[in-house]
Every structure is written in C-alpha cells, then in structure tokens.
PDB file of C-alpha atoms in Angstrom:
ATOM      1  CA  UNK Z 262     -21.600 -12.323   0.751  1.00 71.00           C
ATOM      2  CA  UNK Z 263     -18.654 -10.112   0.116  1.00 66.00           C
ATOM      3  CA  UNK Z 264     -17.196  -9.221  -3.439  1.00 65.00           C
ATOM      4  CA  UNK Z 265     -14.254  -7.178  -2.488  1.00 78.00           C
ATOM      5  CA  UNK Z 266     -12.318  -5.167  -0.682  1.00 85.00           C
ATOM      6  CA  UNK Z 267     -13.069  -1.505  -0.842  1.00 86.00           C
ATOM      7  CA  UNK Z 268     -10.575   0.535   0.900  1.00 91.00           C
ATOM      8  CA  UNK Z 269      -8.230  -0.276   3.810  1.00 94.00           C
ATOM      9  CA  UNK Z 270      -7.208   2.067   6.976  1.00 93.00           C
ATOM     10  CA  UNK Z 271      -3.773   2.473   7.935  1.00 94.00           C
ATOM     11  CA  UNK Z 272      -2.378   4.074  11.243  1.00 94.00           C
ATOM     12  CA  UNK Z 273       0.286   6.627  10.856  1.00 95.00           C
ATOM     13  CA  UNK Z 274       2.819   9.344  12.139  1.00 95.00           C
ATOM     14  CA  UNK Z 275       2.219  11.675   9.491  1.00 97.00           C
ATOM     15  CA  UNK Z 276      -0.375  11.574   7.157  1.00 97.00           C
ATOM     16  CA  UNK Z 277       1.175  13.833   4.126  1.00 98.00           C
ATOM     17  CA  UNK Z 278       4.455  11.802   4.163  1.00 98.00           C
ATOM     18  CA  UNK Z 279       2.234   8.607   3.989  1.00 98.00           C
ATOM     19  CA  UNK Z 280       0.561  10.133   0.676  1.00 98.00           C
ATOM     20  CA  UNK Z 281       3.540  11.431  -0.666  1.00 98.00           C
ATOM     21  CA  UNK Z 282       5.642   8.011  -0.430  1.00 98.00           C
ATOM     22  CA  UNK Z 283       2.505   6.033  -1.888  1.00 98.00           C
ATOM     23  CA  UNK Z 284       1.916   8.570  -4.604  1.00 98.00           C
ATOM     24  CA  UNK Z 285       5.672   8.614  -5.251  1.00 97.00           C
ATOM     25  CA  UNK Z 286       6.792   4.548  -4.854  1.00 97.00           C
ATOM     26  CA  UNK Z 287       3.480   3.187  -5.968  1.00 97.00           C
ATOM     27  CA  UNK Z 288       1.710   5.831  -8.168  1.00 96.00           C
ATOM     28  CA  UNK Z 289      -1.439   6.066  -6.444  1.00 97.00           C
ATOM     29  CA  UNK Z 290      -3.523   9.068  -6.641  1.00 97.00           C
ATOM     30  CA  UNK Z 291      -4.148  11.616  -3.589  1.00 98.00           C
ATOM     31  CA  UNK Z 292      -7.589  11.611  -2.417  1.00 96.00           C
ATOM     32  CA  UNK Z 293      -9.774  14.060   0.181  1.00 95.00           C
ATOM     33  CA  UNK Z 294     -12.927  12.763   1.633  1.00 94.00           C
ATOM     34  CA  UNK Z 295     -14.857  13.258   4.454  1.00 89.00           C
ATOM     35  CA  UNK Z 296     -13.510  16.385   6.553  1.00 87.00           C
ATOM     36  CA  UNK Z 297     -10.468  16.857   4.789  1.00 90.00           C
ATOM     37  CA  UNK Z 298      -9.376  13.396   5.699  1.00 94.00           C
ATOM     38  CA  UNK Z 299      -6.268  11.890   3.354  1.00 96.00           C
ATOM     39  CA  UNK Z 300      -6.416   8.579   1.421  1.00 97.00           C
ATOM     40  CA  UNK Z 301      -4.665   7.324  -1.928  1.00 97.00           C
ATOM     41  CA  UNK Z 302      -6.650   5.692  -4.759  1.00 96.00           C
ATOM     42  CA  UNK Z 303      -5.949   3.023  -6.758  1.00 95.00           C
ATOM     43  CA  UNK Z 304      -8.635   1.012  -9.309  1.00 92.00           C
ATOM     44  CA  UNK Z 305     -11.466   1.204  -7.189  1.00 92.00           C
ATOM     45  CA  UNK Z 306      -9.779   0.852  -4.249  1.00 94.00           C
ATOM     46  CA  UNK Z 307      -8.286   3.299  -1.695  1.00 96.00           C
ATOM     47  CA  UNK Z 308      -6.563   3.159   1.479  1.00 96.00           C
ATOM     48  CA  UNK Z 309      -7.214   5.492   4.396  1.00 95.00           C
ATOM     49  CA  UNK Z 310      -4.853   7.018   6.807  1.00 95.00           C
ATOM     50  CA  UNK Z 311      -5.453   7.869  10.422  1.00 93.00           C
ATOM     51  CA  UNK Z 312      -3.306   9.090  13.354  1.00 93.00           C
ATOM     52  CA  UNK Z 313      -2.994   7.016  16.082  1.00 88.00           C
ATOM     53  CA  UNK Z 314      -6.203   7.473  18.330  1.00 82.00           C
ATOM     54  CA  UNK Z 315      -7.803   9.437  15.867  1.00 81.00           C
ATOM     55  CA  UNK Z 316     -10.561   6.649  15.321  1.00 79.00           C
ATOM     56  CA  UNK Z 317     -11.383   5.286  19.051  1.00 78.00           C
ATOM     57  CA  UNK Z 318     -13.095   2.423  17.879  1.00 83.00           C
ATOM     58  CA  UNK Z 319     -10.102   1.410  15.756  1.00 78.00           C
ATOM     59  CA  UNK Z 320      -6.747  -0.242  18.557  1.00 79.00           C
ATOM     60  CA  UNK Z 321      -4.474  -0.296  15.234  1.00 81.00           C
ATOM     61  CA  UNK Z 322      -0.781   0.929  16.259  1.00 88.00           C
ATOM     62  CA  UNK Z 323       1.444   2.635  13.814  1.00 88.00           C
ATOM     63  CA  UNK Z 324       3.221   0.194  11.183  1.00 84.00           C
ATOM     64  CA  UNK Z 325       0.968  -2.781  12.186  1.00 87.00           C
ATOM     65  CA  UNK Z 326      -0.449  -2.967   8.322  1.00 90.00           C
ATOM     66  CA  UNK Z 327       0.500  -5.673   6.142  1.00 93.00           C
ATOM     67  CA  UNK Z 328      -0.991  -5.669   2.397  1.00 93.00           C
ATOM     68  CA  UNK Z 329      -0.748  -7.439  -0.394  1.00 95.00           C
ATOM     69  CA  UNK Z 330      -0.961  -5.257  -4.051  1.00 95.00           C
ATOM     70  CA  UNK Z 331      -0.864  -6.322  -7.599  1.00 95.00           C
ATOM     71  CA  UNK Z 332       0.459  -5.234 -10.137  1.00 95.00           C
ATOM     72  CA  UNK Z 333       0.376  -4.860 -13.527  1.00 94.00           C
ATOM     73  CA  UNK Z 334       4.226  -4.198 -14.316  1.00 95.00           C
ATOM     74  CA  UNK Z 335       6.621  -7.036 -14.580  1.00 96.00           C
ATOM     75  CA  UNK Z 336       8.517  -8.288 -11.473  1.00 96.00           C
ATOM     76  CA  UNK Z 337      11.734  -6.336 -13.131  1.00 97.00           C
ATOM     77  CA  UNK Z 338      10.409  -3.134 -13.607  1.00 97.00           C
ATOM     78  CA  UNK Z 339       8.993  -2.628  -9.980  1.00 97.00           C
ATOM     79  CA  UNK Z 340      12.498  -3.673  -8.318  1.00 98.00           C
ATOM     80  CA  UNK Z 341      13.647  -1.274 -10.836  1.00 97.00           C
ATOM     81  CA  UNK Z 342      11.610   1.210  -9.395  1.00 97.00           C
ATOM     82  CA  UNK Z 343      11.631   0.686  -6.075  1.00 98.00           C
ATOM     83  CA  UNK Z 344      15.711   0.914  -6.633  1.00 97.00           C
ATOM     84  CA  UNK Z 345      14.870   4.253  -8.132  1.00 97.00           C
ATOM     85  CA  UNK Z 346      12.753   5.692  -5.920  1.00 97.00           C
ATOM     86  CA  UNK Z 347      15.244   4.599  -2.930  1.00 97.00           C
ATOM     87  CA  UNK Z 348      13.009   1.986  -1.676  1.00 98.00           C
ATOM     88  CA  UNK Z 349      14.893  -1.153   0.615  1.00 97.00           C
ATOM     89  CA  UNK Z 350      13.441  -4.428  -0.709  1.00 98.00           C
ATOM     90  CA  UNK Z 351      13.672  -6.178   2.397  1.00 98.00           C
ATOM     91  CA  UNK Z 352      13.183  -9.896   0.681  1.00 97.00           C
ATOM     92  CA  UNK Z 353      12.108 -11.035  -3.041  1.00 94.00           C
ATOM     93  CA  UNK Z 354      11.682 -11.526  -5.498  1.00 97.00           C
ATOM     94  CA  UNK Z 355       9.506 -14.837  -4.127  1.00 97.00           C
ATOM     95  CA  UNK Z 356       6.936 -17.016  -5.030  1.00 96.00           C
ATOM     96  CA  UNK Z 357       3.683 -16.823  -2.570  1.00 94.00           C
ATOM     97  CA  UNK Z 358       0.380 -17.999  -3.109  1.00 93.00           C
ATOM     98  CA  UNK Z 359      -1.738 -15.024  -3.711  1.00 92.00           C
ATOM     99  CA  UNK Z 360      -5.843 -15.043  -3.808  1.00 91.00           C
ATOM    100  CA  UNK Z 361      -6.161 -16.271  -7.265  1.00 91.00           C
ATOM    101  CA  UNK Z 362      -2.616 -18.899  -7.472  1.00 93.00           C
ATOM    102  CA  UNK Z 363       1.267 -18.171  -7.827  1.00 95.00           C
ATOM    103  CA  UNK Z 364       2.530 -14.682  -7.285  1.00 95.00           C
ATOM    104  CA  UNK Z 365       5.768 -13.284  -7.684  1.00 96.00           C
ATOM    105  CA  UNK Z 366       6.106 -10.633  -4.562  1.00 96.00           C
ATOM    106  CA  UNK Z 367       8.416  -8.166  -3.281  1.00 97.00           C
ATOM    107  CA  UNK Z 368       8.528  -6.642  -0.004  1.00 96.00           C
ATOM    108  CA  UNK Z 369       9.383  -3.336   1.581  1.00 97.00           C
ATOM    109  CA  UNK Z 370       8.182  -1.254   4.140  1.00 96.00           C
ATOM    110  CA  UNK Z 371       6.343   2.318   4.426  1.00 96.00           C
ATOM    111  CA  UNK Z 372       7.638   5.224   6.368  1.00 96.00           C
ATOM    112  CA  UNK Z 373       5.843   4.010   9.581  1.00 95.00           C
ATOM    113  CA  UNK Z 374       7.332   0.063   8.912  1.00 95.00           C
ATOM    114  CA  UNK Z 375       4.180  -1.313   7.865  1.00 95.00           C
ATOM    115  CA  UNK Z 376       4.923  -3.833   5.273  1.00 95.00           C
ATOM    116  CA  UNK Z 377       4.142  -3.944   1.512  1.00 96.00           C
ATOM    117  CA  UNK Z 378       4.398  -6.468  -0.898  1.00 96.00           C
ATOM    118  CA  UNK Z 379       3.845  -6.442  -4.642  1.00 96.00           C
ATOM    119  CA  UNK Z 380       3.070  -9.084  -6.064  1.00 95.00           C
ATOM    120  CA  UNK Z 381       2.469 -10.257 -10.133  1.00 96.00           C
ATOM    121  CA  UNK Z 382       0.543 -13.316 -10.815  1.00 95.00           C
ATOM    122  CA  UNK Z 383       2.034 -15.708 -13.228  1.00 88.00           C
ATOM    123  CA  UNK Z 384       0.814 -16.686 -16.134  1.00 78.00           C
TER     124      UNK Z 384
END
C-alpha cells in the first residue's frame, strides 16, 4: 500500500532559522511551495515547516519531531561536520536498527529541540 515517505511537517518558532540550520548542518536545499510556504529538499523527499497553529488540523507542538536520515557520508565525516558547523551531538556514534538492518546514528537537536539522527547503514 505505501512505498515511501514523501515529505514530513515540522512545527516551529521560526521558519527561516529552521531552513537556514538544515541548509547549513545538513545541506538540504530551500524550497517554496504553495503560498510562499518554506520546506527543505532532499532526494525526493522534503520536509515542511509550520508555525504552531498555523495548520488547525495538525496538534504538533514545537520540537516534538523525531527523524531518522541517512546518509551517504561516513560516520566520521558527519561528526566532523556537525563539530564544524557547531552542532552538540547529544549521544553517538551508536548502533540502532534502522528500516533496512544495522545503522550507525548520531543525534542532535534542531533549533526548536526536535531531535535528529543520522544514521549510515553498514555494510
């Protein structure tokens, strides 16, 4: 029935410093859609940000997001990065089971504390 995930919503505080920290720690690409609303793209996948109560039918609160993204750089070169960019990684590296077996993940969290792991399956 389903095949994958297309895009995910977050709710934030401020929308521009959510895109900025996304494009800056994880290299995603800025994206406008429907009236002028904010997401970043990655693959074929994006995620969306809102302001709190800008979607009624959505009861999401600020930093309640928790996602999982791969990666195609080595486990070394995104702590590297994250160091660099002046990212906290607030546990990891660690092994977790990801959708298709082992992962190596990371975690840290976005301007409005939701949390992010990236992860690198192992071979």
């Amino acid at each position: 029935m389903i095949s994958h995930i297309d895009h995910v919503v977050l709710t934030v505080a401020d929308i521009e410093r959510s895109v900025q920290f996304y494009k800056r720690v994880l290299n995603m690409e800025e994206h406008l859609f429907a009236n002028n609303r904010k997401a970043v793209k990655f693959g074929n996948q994006k995620i969306n940000f809102q302001l709190l109560g800008q979607e009624p039918r959505n009861m999401a609160s600020v930093g309640s997001g928790d996602l999982c993204l791969i990666s195609t750089w080595p486990i070394d070169k995104i702590l590297l990065h994250l160091c660099e960019s002046g990212v906290e990684v607030i546990e990891g590296p660690v092994q977790k089971s990801g959708a298709n077996g082992s992962i190596q993940s990371v975690y840290f969290l976005d301007p409005d504390s939701n949390l992010i792991e990236v992860s690198v399956y192992e071979k």
